[in-house]
mmCIF file of C-alpha atoms in Angstrom:
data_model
loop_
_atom_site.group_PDB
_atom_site.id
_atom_site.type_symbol
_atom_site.label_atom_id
_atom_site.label_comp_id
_atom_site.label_asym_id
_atom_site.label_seq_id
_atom_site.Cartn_x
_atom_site.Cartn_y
_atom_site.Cartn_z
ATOM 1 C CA UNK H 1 2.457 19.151 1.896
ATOM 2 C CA UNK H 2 6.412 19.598 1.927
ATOM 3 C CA UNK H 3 6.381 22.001 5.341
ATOM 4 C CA UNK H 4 5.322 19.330 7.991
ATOM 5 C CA UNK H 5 7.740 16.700 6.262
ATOM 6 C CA UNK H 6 10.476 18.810 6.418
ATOM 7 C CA UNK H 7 9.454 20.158 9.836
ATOM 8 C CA UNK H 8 9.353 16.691 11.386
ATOM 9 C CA UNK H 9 13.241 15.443 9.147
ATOM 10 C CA UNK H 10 14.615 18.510 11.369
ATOM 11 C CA UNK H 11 13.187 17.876 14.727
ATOM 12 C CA UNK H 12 14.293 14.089 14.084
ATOM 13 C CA UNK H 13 18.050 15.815 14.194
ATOM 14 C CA UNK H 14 16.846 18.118 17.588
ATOM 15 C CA UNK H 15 17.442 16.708 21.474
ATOM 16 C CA UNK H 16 14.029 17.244 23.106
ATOM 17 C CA UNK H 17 14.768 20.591 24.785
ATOM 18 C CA UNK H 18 15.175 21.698 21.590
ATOM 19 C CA UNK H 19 11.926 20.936 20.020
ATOM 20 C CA UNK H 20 9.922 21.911 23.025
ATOM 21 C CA UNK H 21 11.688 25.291 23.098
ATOM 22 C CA UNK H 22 12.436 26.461 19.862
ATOM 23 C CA UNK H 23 10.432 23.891 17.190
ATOM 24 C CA UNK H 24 10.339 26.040 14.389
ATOM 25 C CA UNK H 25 14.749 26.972 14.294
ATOM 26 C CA UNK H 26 16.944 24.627 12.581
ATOM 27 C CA UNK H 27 19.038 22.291 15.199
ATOM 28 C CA UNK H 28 21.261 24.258 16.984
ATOM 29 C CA UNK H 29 23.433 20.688 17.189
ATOM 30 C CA UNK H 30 22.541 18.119 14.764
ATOM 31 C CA UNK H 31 21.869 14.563 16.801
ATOM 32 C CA UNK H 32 22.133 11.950 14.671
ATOM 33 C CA UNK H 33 21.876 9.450 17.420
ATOM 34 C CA UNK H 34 18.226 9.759 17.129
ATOM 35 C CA UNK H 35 18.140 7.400 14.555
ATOM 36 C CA UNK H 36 20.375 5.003 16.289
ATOM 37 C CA UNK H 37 17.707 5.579 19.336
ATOM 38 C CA UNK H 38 14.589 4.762 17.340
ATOM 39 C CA UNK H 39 15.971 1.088 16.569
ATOM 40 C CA UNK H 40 16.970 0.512 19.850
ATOM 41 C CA UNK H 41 14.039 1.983 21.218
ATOM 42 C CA UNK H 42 11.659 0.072 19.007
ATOM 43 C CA UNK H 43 12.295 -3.613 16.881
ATOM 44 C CA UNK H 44 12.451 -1.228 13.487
ATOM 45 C CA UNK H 45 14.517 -3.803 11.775
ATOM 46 C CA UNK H 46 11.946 -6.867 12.125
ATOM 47 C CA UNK H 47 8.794 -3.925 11.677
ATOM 48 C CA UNK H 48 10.697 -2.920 8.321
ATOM 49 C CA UNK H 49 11.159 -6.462 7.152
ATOM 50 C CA UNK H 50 7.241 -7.496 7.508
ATOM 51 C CA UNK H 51 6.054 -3.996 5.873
ATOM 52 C CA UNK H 52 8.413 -5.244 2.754
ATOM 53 C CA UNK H 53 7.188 -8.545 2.949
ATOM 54 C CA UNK H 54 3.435 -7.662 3.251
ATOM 55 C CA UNK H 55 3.615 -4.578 0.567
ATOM 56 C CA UNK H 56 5.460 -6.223 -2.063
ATOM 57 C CA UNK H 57 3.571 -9.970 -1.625
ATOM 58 C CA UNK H 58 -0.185 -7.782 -1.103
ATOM 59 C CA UNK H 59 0.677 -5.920 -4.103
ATOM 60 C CA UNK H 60 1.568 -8.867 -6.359
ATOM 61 C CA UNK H 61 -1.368 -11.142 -5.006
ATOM 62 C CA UNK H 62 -4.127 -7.507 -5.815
ATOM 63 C CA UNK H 63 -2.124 -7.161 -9.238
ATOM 64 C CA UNK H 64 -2.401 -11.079 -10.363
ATOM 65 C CA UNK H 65 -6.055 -11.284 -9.001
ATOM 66 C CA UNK H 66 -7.478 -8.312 -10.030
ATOM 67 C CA UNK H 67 -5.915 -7.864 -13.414
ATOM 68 C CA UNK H 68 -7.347 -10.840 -14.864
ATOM 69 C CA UNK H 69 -10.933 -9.676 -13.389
ATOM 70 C CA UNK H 70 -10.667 -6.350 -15.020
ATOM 71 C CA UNK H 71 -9.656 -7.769 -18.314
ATOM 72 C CA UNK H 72 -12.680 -9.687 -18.312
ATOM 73 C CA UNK H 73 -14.917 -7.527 -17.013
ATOM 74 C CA UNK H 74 -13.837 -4.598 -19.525
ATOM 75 C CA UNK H 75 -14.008 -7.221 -22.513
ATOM 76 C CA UNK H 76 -16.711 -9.631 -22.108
ATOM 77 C CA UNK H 77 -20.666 -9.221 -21.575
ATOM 78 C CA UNK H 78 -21.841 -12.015 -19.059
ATOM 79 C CA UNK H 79 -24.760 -12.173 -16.957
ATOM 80 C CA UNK H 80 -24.409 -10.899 -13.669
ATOM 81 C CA UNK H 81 -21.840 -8.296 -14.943
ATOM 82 C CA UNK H 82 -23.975 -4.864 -13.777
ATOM 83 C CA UNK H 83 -24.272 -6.490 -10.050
ATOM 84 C CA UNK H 84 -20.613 -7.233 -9.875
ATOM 85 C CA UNK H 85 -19.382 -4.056 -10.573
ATOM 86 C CA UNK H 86 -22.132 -2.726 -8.499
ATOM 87 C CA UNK H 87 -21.020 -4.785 -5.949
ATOM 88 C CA UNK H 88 -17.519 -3.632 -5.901
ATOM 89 C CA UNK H 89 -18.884 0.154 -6.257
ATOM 90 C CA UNK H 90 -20.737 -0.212 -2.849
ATOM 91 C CA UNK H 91 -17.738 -2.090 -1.275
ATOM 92 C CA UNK H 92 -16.144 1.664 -1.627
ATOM 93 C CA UNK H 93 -18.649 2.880 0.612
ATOM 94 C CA UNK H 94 -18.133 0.749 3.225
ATOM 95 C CA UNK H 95 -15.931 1.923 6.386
ATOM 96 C CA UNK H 96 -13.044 -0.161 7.528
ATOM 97 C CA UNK H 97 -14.066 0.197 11.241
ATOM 98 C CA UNK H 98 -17.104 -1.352 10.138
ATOM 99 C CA UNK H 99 -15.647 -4.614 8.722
ATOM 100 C CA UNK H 100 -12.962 -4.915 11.538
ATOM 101 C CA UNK H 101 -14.881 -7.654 13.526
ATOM 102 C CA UNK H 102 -16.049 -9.869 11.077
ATOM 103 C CA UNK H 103 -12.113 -9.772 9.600
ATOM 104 C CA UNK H 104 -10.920 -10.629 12.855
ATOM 105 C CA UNK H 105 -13.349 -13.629 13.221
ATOM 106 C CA UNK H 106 -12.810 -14.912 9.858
ATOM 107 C CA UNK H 107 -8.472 -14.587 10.005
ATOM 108 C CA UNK H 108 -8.796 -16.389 13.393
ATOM 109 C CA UNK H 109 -10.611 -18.987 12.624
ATOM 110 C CA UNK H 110 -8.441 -19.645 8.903
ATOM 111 C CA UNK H 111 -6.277 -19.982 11.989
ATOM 112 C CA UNK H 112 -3.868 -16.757 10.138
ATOM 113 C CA UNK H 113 -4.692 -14.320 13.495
ATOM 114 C CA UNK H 114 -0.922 -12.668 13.742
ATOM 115 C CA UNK H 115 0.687 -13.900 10.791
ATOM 116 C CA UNK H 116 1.328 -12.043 7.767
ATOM 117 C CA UNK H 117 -0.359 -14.205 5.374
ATOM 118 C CA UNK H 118 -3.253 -12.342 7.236
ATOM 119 C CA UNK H 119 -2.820 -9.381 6.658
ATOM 120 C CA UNK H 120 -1.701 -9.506 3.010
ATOM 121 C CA UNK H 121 -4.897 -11.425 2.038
ATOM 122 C CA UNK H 122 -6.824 -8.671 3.685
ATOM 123 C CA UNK H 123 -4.984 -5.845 2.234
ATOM 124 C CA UNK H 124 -5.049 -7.654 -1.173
ATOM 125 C CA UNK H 125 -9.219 -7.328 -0.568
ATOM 126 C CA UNK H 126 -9.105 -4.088 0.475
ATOM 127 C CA UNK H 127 -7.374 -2.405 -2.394
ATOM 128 C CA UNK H 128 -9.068 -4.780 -5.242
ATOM 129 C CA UNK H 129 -12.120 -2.635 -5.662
ATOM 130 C CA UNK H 130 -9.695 0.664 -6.585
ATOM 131 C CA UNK H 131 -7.450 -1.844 -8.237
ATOM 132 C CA UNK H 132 -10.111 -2.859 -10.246
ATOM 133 C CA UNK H 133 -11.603 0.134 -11.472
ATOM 134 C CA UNK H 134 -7.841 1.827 -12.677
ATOM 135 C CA UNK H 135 -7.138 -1.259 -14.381
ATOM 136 C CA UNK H 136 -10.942 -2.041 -16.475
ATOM 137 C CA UNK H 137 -11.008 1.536 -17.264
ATOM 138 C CA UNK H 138 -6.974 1.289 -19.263
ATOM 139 C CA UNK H 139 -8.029 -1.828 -20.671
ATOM 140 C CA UNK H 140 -11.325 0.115 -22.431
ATOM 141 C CA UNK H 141 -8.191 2.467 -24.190
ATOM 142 C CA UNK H 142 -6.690 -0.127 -25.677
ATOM 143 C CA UNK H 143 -8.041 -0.947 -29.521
ATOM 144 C CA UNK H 144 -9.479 -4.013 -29.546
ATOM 145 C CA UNK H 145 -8.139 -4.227 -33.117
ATOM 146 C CA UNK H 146 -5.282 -5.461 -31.249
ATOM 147 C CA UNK H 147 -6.151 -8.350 -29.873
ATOM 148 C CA UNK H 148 -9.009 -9.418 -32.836
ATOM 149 C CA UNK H 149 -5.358 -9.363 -34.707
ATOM 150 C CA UNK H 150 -3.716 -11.611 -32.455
ATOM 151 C CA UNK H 151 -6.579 -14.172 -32.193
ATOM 152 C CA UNK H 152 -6.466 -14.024 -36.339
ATOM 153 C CA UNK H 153 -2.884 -15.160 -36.019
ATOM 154 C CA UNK H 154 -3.770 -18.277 -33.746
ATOM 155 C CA UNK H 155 -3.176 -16.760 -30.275
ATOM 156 C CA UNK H 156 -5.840 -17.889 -27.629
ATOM 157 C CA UNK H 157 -6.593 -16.182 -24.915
ATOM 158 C CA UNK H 158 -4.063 -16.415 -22.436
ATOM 159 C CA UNK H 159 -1.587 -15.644 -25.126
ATOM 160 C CA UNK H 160 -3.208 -12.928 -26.144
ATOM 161 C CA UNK H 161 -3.551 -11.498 -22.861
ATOM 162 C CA UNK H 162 0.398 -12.269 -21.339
ATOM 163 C CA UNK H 163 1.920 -10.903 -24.696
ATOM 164 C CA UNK H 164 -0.568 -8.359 -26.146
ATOM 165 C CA UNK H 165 -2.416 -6.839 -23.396
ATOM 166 C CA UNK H 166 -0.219 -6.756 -20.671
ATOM 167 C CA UNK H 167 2.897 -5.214 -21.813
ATOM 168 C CA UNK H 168 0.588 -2.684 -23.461
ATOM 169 C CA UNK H 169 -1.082 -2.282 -19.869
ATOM 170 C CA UNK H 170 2.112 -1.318 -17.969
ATOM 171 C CA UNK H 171 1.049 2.270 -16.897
ATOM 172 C CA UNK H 172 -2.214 1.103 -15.475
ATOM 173 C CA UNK H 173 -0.329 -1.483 -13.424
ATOM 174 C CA UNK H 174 2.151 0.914 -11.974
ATOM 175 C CA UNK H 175 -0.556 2.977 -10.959
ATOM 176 C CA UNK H 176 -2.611 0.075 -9.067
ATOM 177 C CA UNK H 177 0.571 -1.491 -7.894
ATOM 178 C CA UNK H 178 1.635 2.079 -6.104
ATOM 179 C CA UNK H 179 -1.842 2.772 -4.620
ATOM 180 C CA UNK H 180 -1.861 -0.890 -3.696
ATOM 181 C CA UNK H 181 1.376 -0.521 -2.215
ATOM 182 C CA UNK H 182 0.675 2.631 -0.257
ATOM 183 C CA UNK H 183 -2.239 1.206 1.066
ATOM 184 C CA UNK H 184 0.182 -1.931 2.604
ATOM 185 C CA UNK H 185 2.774 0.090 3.894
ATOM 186 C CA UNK H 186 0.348 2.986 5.566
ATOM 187 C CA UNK H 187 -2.374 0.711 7.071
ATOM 188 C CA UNK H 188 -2.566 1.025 10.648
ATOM 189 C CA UNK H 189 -5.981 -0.443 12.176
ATOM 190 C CA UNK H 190 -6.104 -3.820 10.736
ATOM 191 C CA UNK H 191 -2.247 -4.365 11.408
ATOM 192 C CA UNK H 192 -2.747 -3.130 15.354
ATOM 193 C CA UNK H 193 -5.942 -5.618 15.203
ATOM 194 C CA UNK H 194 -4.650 -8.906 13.577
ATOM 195 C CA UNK H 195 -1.638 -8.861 15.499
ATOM 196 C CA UNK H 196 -0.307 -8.782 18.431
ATOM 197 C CA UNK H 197 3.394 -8.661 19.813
ATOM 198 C CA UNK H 198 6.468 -7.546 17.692
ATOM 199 C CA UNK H 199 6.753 -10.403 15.495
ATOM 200 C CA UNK H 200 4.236 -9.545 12.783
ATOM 201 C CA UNK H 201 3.953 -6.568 13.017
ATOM 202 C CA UNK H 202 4.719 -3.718 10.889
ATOM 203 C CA UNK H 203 5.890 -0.150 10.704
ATOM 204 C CA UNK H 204 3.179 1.925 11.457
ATOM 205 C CA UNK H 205 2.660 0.084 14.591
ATOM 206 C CA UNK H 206 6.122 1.481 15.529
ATOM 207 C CA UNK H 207 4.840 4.916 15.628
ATOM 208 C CA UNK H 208 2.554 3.854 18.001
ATOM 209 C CA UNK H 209 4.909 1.996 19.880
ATOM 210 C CA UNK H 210 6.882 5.019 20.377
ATOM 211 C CA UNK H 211 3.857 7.251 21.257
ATOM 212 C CA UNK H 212 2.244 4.453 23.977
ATOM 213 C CA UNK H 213 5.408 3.835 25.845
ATOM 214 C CA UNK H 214 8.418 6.315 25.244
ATOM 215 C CA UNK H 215 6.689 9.168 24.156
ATOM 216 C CA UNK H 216 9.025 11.569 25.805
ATOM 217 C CA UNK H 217 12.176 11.232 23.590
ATOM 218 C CA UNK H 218 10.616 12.926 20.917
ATOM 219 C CA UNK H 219 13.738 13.190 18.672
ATOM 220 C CA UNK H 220 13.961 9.137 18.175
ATOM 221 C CA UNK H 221 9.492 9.226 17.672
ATOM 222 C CA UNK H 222 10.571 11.876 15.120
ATOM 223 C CA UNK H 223 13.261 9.929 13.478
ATOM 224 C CA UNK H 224 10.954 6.881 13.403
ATOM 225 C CA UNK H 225 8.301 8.662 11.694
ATOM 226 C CA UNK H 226 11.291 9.914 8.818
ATOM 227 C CA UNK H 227 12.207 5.887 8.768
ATOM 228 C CA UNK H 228 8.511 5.226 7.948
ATOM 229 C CA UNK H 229 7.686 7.555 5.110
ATOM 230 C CA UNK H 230 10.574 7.576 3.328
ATOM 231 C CA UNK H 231 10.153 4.074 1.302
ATOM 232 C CA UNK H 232 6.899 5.427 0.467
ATOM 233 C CA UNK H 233 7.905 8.701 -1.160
ATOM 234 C CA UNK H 234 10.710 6.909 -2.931
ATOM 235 C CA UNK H 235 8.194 4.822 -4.422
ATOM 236 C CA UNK H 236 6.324 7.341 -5.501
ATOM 237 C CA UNK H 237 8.766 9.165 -6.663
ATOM 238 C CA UNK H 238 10.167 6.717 -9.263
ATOM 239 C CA UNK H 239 7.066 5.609 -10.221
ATOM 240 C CA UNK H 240 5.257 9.074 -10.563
ATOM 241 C CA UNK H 241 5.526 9.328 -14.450
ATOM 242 C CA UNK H 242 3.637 5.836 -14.695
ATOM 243 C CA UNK H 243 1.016 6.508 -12.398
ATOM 244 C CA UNK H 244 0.398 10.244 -13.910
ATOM 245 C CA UNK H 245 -0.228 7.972 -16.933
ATOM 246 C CA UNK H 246 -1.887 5.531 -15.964
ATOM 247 C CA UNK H 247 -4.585 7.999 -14.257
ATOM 248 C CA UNK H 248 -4.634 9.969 -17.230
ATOM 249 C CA UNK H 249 -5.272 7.119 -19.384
ATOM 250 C CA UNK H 250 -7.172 5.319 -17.635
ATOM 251 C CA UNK H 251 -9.958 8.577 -17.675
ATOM 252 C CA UNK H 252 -10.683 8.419 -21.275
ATOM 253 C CA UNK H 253 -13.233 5.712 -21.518
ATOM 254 C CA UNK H 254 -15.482 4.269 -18.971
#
């Protein structure tokens, strides 16, 4: 997993006669102009700023939405309960090339066709389903005890939910919030679809920006690529103790 990552931060630092002759040898000149090169070559500044705006506002708008679901659904008996989760379980086996036309018609016509609001209401669908099931499945570990306490003491609901459940729930949300995250930063087909021009658009649409129309200065593609992935293995990274929780957790009950 570490050998093409590292393969691809030292051909970032390689002119291209370099990496077409000898790809596998470490740089016999480092050229850190590369990275100067992929932001001139490419808007990476304005790509960067709509992947933070879309991951962070898709991840909050999945976490707010989906956490309240999953508390219910773990806790209450309703009718209709077995189809819903059914529901979501088949959503899972749906392709996203399948769903890109009737997306496309319905953002257009909410009049949100290349705008971000777009695209973070879409990704905010498209992770609920695996938001859904990490969350409802840590809620089922916590002892209801908990809460029957708190609603003893005079707390309703909401209360009991904000100041018992949720801190107690922070694992489970770290892990949704990453995935959820991920999912926003790496998605390429629905960004290339519901957009168009540089505006909205975000990073992994810079990769192919760099592959359609200057694909032969493969040093800058290479240090574009580095520019891409590295906010997502930071993330990871600090949050990797929460989410190995929050998993781990989360597979007790079910």
């Amino acid at each position: 997993s570490v050998g093409p990552i590292l393969w691809v931060f030292m051909s970032s630092f390689k002119s291209n006669t370099e990496i077409l002759t000898s790809s596998m040898l470490l740089p016999v000149k480092f050229k850190p102009a590369n990275y100067i090169n992929a932001f001139r070559i490419a808007p990476m500044a304005q790509f960067y700023i709509n992947s933070i705006i879309v991951g962070i506002f898709g991840t909050l708008l999945n976490l707010v939405v989906v956490g309240m679901a999953a508390y219910v659904i773990s806790r209450f008996k309703f009718r209709g309960k077995k189809l819903l989760v059914s529901l979501f379980s088949l959503s899972l086996l749906i392709p996203g090339a399948a769903l890109l036309q009737p997306i496309y018609l319905t953002i257009s016509r909410l009049g949100m066709y290349d705008d971000l609001k777009g695209l973070i209401i879409v990704y905010a669908g498209f992770g609920l389903p695996t938001s859904l099931y990490i969350l409802s499945s840590y809620f089922m570990t916590i002892p209801k005890a908990l809460e029957e306490s708190a609603y003893l003491d005079g707390a309703g609901f909401v209360r009991t939910f904000t100041r018992i459940v949720l801190p107690i729930s922070k694992p489970g949300f770290s892990t949704a919030a990453v995935l959820q995250f991920l999912l926003c930063w790496n998605e390429f087909q629905f960004a290339l679809t519901l957009t168009t021009g540089n505006r909205n658009r975000t990073l992994p649409l810079a990769l192919y920006y760099f592959k359609s129309q200057f694909a032969s200065d493969y040093g800058a593609m290479f240090a574009a690529t580095i520019i891409v992935i590295i906010p997502s293995i930071i993330v990871y990274v600090l949050l990797q103790e929460q989410v190995v929780k929050g998993l781990a957790a989360g597979a007790v009950k079910g």
